[in-house]
Short mmCIF file of C-alpha atoms and ligand atoms in Angstrom, two decimals:
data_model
loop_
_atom_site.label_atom_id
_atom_site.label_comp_id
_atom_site.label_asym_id
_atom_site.label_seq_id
_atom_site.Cartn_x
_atom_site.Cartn_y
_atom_site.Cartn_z
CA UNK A 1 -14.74 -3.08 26.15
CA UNK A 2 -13.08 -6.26 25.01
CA UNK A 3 -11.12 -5.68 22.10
CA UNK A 4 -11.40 -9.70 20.83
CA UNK A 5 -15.65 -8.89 20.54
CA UNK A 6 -17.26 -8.91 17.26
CA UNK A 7 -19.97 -6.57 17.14
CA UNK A 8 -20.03 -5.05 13.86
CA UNK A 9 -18.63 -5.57 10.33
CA UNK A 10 -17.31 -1.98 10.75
CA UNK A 11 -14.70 -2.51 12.91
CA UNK A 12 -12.72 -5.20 11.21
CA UNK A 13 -9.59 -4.16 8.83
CA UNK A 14 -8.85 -5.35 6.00
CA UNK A 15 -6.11 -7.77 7.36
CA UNK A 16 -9.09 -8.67 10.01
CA UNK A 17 -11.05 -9.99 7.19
CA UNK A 18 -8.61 -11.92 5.33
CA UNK A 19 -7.01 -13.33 8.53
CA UNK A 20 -10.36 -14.85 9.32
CA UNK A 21 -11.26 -15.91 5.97
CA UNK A 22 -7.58 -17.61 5.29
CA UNK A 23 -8.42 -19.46 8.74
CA UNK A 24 -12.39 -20.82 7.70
CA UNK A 25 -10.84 -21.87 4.86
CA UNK A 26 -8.36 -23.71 6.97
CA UNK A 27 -11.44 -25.47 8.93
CA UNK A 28 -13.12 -26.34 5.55
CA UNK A 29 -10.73 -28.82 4.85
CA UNK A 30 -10.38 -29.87 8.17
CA UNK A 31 -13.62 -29.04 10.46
CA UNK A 32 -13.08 -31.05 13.28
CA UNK A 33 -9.99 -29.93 15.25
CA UNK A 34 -9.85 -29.73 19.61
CA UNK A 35 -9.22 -26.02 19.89
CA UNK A 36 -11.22 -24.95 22.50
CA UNK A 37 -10.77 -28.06 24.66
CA UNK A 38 -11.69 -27.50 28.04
CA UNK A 39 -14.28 -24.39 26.67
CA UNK A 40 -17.60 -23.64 27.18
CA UNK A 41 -19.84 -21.26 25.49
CA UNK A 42 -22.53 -19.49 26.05
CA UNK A 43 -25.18 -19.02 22.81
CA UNK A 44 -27.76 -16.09 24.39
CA UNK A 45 -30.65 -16.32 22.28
CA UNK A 46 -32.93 -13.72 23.35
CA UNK A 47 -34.30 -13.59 20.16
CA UNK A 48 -35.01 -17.62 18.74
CA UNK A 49 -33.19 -17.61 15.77
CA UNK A 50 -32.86 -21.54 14.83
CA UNK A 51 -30.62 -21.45 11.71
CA UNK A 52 -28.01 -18.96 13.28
CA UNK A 53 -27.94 -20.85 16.43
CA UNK A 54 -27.86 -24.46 14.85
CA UNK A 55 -24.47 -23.07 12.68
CA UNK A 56 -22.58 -21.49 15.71
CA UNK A 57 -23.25 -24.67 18.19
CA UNK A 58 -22.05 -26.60 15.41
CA UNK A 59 -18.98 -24.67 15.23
CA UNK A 60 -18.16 -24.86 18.75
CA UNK A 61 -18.89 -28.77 18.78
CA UNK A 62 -16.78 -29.18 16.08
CA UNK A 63 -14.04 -27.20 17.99
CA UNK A 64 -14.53 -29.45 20.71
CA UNK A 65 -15.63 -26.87 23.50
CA UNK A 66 -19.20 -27.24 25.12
CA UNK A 67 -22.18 -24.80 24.62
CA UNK A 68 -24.78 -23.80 27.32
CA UNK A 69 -27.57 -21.25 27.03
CA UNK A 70 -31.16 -20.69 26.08
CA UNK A 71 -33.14 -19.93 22.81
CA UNK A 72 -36.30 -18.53 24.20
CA UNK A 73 -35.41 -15.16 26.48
CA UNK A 74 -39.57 -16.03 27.98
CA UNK A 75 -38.31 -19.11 29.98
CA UNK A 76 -35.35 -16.87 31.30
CA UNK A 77 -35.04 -14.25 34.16
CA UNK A 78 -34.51 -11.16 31.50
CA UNK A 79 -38.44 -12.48 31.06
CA UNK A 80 -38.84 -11.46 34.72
CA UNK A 81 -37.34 -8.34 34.00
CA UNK A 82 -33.89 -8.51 34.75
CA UNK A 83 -31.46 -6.05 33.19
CA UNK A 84 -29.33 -7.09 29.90
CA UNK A 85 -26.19 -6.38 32.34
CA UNK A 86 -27.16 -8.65 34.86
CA UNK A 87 -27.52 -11.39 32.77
CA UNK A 88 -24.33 -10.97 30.53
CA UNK A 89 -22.65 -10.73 34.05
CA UNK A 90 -24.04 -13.48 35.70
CA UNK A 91 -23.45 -15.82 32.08
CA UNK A 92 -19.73 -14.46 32.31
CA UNK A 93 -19.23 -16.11 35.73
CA UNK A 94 -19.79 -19.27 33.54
CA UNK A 95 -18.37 -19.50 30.38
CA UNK A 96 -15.50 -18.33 27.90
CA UNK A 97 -17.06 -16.72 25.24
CA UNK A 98 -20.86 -15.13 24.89
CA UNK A 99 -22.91 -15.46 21.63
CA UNK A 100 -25.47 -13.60 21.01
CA UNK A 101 -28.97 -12.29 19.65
CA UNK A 102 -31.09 -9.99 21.03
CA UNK A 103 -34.47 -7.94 19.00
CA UNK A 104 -32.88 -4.87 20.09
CA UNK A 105 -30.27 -2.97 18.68
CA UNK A 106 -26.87 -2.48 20.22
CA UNK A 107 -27.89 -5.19 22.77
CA UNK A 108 -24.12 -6.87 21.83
CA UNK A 109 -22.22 -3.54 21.90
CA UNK A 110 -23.32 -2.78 25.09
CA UNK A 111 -23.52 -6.83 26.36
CA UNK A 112 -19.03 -6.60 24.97
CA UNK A 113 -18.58 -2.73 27.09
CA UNK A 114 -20.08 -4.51 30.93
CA UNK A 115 -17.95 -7.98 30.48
CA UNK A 116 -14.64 -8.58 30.48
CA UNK A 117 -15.36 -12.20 28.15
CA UNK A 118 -15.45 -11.84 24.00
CA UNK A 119 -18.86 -11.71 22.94
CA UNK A 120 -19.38 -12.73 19.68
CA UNK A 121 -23.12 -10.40 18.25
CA UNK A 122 -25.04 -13.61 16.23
CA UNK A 123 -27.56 -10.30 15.09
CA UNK A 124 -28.91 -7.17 17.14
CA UNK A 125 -31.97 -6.47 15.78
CA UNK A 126 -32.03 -4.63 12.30
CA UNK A 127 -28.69 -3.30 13.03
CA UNK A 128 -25.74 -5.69 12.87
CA UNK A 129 -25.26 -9.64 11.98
CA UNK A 130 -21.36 -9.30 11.55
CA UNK A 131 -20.85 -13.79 10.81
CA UNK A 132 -23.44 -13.46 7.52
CA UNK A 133 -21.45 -10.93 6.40
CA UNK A 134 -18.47 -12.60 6.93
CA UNK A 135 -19.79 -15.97 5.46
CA UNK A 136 -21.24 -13.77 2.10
CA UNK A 137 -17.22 -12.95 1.61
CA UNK A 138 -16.03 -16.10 2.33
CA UNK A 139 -18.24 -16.97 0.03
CA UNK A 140 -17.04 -14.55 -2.39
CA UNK A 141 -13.53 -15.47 -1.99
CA UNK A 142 -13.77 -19.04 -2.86
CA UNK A 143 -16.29 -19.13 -6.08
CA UNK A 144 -14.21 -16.20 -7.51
CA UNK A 145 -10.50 -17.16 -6.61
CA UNK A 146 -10.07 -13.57 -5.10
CA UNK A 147 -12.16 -10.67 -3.45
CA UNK A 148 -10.66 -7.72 -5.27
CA UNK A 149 -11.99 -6.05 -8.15
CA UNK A 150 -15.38 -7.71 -8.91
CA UNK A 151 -18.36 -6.82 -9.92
CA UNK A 152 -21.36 -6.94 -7.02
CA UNK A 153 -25.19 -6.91 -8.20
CA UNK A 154 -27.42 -6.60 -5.41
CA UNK A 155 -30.94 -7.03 -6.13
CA UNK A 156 -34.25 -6.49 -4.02
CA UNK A 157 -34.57 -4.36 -0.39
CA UNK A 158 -31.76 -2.26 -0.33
CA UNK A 159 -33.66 0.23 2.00
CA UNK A 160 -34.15 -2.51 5.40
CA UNK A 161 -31.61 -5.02 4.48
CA UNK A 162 -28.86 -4.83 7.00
CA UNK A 163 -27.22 -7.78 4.92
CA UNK A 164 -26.90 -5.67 2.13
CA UNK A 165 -25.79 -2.73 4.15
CA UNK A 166 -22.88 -4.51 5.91
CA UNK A 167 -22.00 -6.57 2.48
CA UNK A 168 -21.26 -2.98 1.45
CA UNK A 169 -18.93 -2.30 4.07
CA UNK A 170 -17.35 -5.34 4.33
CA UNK A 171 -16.40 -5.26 0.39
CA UNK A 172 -15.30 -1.74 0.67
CA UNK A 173 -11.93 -2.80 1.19
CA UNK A 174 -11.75 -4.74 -1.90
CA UNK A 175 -11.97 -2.26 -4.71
CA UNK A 176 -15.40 -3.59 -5.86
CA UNK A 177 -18.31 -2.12 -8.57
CA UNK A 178 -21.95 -2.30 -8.03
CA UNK A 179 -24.82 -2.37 -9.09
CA UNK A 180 -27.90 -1.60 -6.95
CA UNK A 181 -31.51 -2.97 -8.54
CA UNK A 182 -33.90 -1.86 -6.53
CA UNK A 183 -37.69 -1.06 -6.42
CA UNK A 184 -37.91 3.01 -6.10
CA UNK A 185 -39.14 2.67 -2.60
CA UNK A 186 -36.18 0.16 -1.77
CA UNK A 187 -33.48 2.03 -3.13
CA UNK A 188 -30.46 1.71 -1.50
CA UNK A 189 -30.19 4.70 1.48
CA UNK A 190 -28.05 7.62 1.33
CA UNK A 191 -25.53 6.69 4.25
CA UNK A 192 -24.42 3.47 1.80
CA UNK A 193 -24.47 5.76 -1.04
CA UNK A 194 -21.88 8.40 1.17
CA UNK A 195 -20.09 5.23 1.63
CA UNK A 196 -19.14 4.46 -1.17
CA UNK A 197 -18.40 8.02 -2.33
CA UNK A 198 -15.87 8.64 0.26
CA UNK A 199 -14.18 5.43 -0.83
CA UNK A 200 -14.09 5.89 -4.23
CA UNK A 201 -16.46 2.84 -5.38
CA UNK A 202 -18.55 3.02 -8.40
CA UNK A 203 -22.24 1.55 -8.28
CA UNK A 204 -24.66 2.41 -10.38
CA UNK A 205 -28.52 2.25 -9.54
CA UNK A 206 -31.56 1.11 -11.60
CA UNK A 207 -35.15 -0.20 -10.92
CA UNK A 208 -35.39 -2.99 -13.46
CA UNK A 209 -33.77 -6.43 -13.59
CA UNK A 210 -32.35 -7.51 -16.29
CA UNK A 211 -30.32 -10.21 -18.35
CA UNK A 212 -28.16 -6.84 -19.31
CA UNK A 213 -27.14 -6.36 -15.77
CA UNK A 214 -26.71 -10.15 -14.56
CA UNK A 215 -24.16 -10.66 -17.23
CA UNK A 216 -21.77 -7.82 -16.31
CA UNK A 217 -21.80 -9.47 -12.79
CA UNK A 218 -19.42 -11.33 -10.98
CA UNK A 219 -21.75 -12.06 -7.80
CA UNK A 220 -25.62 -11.96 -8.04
CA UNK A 221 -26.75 -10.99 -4.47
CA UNK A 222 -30.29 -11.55 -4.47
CA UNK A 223 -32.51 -10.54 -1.44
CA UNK A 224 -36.34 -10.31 -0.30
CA UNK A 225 -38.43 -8.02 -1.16
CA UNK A 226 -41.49 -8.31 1.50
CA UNK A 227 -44.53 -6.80 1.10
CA UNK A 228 -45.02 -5.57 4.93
CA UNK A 229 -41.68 -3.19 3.89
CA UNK A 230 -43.87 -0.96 1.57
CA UNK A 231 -45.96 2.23 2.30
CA UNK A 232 -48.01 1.97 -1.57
CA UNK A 233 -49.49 -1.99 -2.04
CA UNK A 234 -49.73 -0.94 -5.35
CA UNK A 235 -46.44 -0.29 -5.83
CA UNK A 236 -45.22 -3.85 -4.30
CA UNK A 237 -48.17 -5.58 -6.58
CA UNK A 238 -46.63 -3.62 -9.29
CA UNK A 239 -42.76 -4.73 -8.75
CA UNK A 240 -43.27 -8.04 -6.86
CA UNK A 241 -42.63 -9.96 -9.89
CA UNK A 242 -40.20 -8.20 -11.34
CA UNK A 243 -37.38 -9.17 -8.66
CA UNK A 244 -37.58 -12.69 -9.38
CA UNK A 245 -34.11 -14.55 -10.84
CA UNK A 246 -35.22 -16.74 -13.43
CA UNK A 247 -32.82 -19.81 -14.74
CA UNK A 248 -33.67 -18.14 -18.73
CA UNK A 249 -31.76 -14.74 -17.63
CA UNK A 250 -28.88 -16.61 -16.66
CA UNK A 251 -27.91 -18.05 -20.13
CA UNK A 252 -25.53 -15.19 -20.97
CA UNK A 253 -24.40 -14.53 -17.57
CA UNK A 254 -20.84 -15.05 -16.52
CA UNK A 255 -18.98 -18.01 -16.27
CA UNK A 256 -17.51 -17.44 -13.12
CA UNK A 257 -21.15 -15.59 -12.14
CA UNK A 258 -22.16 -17.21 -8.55
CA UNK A 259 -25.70 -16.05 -6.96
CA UNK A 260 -25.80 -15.40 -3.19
CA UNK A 261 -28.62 -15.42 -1.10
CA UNK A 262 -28.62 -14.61 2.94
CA UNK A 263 -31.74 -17.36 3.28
CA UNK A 264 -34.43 -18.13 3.93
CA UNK A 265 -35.69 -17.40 0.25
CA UNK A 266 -39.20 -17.24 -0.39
CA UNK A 267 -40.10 -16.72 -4.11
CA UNK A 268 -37.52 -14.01 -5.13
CA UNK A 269 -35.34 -17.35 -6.91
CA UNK A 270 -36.99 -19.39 -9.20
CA UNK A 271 -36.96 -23.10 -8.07
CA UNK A 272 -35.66 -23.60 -12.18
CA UNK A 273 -32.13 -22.19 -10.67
CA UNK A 274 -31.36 -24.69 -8.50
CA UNK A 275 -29.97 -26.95 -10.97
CA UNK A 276 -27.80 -24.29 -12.28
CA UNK A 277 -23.99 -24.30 -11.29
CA UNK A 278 -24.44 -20.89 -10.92
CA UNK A 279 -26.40 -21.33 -7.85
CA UNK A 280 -24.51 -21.19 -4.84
CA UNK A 281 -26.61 -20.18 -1.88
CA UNK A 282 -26.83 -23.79 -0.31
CA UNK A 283 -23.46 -24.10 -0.26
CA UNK A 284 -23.45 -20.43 0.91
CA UNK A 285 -24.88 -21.45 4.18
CA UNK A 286 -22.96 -24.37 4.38
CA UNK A 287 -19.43 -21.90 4.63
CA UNK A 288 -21.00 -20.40 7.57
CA UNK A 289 -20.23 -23.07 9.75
CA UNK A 290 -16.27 -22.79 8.46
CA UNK A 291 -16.61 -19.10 8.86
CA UNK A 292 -18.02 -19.19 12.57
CA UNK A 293 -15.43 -21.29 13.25
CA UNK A 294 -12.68 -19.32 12.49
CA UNK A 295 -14.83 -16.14 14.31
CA UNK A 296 -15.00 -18.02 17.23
CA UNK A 297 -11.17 -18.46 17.27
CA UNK A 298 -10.66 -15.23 16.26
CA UNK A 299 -12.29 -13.70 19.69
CA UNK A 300 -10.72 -16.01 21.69
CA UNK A 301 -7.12 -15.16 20.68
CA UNK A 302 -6.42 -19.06 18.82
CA UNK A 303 -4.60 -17.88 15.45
CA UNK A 304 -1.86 -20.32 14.99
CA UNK A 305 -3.91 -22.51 12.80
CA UNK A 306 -2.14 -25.01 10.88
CA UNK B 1 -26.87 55.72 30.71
CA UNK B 2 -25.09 54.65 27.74
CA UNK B 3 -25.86 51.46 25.57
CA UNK B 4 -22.19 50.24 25.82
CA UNK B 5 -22.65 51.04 29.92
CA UNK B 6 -25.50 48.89 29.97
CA UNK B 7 -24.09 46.41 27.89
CA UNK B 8 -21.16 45.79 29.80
CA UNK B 9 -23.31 46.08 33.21
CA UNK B 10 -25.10 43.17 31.99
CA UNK B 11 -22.04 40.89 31.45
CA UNK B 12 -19.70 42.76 34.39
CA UNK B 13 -21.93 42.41 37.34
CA UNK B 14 -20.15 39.42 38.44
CA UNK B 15 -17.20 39.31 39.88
CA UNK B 16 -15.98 35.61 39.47
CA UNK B 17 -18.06 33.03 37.31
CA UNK B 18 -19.76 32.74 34.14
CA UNK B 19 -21.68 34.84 31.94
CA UNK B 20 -23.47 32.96 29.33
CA UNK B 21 -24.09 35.34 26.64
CA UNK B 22 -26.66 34.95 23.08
CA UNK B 23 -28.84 32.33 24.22
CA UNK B 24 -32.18 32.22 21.71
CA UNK B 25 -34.72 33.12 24.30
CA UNK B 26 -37.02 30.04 23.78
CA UNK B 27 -34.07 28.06 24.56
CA UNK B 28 -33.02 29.60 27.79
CA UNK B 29 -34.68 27.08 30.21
CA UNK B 30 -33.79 24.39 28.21
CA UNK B 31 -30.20 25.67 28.36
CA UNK B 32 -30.55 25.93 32.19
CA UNK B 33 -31.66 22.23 32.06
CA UNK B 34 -29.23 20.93 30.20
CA UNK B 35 -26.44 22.56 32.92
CA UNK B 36 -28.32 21.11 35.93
CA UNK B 37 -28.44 24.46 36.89
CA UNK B 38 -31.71 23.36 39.32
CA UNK B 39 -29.00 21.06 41.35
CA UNK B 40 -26.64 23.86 41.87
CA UNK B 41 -26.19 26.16 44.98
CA UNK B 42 -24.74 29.21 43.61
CA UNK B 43 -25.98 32.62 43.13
CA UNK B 44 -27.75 32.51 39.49
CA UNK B 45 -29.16 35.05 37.89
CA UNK B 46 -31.12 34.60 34.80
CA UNK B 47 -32.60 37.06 31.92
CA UNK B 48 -34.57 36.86 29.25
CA UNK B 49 -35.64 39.21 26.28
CA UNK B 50 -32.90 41.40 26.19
CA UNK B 51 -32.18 43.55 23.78
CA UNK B 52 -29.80 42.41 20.97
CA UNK B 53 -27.81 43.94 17.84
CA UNK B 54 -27.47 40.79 16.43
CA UNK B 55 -30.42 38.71 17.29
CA UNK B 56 -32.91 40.83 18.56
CA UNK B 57 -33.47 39.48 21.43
CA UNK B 58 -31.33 37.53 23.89
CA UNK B 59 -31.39 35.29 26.91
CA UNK B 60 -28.57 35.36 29.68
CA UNK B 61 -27.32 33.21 32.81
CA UNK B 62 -24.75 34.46 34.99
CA UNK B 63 -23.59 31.90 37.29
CA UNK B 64 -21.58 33.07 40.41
CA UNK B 65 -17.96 30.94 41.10
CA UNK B 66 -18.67 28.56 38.60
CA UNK B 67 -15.97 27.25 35.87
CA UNK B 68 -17.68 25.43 33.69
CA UNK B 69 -15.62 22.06 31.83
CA UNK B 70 -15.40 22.01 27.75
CA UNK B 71 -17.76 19.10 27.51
CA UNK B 72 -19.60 20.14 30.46
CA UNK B 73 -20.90 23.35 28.28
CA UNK B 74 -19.97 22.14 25.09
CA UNK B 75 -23.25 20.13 25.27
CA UNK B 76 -25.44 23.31 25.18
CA UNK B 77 -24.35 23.44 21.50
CA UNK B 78 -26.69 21.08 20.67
CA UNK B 79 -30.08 23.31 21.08
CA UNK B 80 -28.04 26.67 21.25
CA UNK B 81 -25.74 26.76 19.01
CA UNK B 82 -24.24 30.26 18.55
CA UNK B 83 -23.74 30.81 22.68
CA UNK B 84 -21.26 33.03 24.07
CA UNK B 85 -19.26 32.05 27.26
CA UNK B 86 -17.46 34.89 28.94
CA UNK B 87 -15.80 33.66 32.28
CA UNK B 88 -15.18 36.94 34.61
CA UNK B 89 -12.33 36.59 37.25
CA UNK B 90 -12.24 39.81 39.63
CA UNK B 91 -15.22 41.28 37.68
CA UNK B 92 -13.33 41.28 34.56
CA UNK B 93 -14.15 38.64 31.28
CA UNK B 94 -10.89 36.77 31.37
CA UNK B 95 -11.88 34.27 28.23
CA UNK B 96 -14.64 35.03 25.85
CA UNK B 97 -15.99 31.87 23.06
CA UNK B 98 -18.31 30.58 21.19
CA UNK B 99 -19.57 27.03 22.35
CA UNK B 100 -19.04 24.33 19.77
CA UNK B 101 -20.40 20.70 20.25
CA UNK B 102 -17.93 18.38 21.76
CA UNK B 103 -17.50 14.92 19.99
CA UNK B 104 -18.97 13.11 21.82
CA UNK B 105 -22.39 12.96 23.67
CA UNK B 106 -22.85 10.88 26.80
CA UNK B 107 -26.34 10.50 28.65
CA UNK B 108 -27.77 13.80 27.46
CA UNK B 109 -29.89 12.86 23.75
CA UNK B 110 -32.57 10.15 24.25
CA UNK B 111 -32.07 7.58 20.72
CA UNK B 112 -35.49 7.98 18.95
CA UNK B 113 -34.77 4.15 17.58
CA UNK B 114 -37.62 2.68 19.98
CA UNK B 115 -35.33 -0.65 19.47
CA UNK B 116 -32.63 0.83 21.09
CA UNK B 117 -30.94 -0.69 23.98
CA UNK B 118 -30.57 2.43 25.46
CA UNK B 119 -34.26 2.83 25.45
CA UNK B 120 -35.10 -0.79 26.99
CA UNK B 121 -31.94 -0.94 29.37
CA UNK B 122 -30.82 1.61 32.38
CA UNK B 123 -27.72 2.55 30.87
CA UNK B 124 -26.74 6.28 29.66
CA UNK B 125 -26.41 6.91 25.99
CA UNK B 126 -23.65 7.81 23.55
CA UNK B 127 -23.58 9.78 20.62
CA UNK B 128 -20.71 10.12 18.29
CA UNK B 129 -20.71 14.28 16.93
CA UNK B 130 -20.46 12.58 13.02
CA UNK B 131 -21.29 16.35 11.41
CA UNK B 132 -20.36 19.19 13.63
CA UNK B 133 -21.27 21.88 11.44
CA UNK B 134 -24.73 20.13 10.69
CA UNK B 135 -25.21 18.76 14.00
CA UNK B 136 -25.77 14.79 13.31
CA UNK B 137 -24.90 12.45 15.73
CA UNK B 138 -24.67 8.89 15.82
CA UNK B 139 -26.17 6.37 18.48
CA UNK B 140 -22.97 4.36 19.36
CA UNK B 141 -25.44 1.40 20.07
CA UNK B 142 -27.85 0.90 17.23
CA UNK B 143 -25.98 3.22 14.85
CA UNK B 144 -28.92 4.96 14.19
CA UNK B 145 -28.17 8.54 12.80
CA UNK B 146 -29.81 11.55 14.12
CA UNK B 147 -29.72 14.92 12.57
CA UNK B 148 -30.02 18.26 14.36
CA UNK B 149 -33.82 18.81 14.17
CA UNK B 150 -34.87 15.30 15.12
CA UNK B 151 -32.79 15.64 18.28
CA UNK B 152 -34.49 14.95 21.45
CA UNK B 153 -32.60 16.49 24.74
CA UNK B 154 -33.14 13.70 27.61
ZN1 ZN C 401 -29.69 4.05 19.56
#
């Protein structure tokens, strides 16, 4: 296995984290810069994923390096039923760096253990998506000045939503409180809860979503909550509404208050918050290109950034 | 004949090998799956039913000139947990434990995450031990996590 891979938000320290975050911040004030001149990379999108793929070709154009690959696994050979392995092997003959998403899970753990080239996971199913999690606390970092000791709302799925599960992790090391608002048949799973136990980080969990819980935040992370996720329609008719941010419950939050969302929304943020300079999950996206840029670095060994 | 002369026949009639002692008897030919004991060539015997103290009754495998590795046996753990490996040397039990699951798992538990790689790819699988008194493991690909009763032997 290649140490330089990211796979999973699990595996990076502390000092990981902030060593990639100091460096995206480093590419937001300067994006363009020749790094990986003479590069090429391969984006593997067995799974089309336009929005992930769009930011990470960005990033590597932007670096300077070139990008090959596909975005539609039926035009390739894996189509014709070639093994994962073969084709990570035979891309590795090509390129520098591998980045990837594949519908099933573990595809980039296994993809990093058969080549010897970094290979960046761009989301492995429901499992892992290691960049969004790494853009949501870069994110973080610059609204609030600093990632320690804030408090973390996180509103909507908590059950399927891998965001949420590796926002968790990722924040872990940074001493934070949350809150979990949740729908009773989206409440957040015992693993996270175990988590956060072991660590020594308070949440505190509740079905409705209210002004009293938006203004002790710090971060708003708001999230979907689909209908196709519940077992009892009544139950979603029931609660489908009550998930929704509203500009009115925001007129006590927070100053410093910031709401995060992973995108695409569909109606769990009133269109009325847009305006607000609370709002940040435009820009939100926008820090994933800075982010994947310094990821992208960070795999292939460049960390003398100036 | 006495019951501590039968006892010890049971376990003593081999002169070098390995007596696997306490197997639940519905697990027994699972247990002599899970060893490959079907690819091996030497001189098995196996029991079943056998009178117990402790569990009432027993299953047994005696394996002739075999020496088994700790994760080689350890693995039995998973479906059998409270198994007894004697190993004889000149028809007397040299080393006597209990098998405990090793921590890691490789190419023995089929993921039951359909998604899985492992599932879709021809590739063994890997299972972190994450609770060794409870038995969980966790798939080292999709990170799903499996406990004890869900556990499907490949
Ligand atoms: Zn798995």
């Amino acid at each position: 296995m290649n140490g330089k891979s990211l796979v999973s938000i699990d595996q990076c320290s502390r000092e990981d984290i902030l060593r990639i975050l100091e460096n995206a911040a480093r590419f937001e004030a300067n994006p363009n810069r020749a790094l990986l001149d003479g590069k090429v990379a391969a984006t593997l999108f067995f799974e089309p994923s336009t929005r992930t793929r769009l930011s990470f070709e960005t990033a590597v154009n932007r670096l300077g390096g070139r990008v090959v690959g596909f975005q539609d696994a039926s035009t390739t050979s894996s189509s014709k039923g070639e093994t994962l392995k073969d084709t990570i092997l035979m891309v590795s003959n090509y390129v520098d760096l591998i980045i990837m998403r594949h519908h099933l899970e573990g595809a980039a753990r296994y993809a990093s253990e058969v080549t010897g080239i970094p290979v960046i996971n761009a989301g492995d199913g429901a499992n892992q998506h290691p960049s969004q999690t790494l853009l949501d606390l870069y994110s973080i970092q610059k609204t609030q000045g600093k990632l320690t000791d804030l408090a973390i709302t996180i509103v909507g799925d908590l059950k399927y939503g891998r965001t949420v599960h590796s926002l968790i992790v990722g924040m872990s090391h940074f001493s934070p409180t949350f809150h979990f608002v949740a729908p009773e048949e989206l409440r957040m799973p015992e693993e996270q809860k175990n988590i956060c136990d072991q660590l020594n980080i308070p949440y505190t969990e509740r079905t409705d979503f209210t002004e009293d819980i938006i203004n002790q935040s710090d971060i708003l992370y708001m999230t979907r909550v689909q209908r196709e996720r519940f077992t009892d329609l009544e139950e979603y008719e029931r609660v489908k509404n009550i998930y929704i941010l509203k500009n009115g419950m925001l007129k006590n939050s927070k100053d410093n208050l910031r709401i995060l969302h992973p995108l695409p929304r569909v109606n769990e943020i009133a269109y009325d918050v847009d305006d607000n300079p609370k709002a940040y999950f435009i820009q939100q996206a926008r820090n994933g290109l800075f982010t994947r840029e310094a990821i992208i670095c960070d795999a292939l060994g460049i960390n003398h950034l100036i | 004949m006495s019951e501590q002369k039968k006892k010890e026949l049971h376990v003593a009639a081999l002169e070098n090998g390995t007596a696997i002692d306490h197997i639940p008897p519905a697990q027994l030919f699972k247990v002599a799956h899970l060893l490959e004991l079907d690819r091996m060539n030497n001189t098995i015997t196996i029991g079943n039913n056998f009178y117990s103290k402790k569990m009432g009754r027993k299953g047994m495998i005696k394996i002739a000139d075999k020496f088994f590795e700790e994760d080689e046996i350890n693995r039995i753990a998973l479906i059998a947990p409270n198994v007894i490996l004697n190993e004889i040397r000149d028809y007397e039990v040299i080393s006597k434990y209990t098998v405990a699951l090793p921590g890691e798992l490789v190419g023995i538990v089929k993921c039951n995450n359909p998604k899985c790689i492992t599932n879709n790819e021809p590739m063994p699988t890997r299972f972190d031990v994450i609770d060794k008194e409870k038995g969980a493991i966790k798939c080292r690909y999709c990170e799903r996590k499996i406990n004890k009763e869900d556990i499907i032997i490949k």
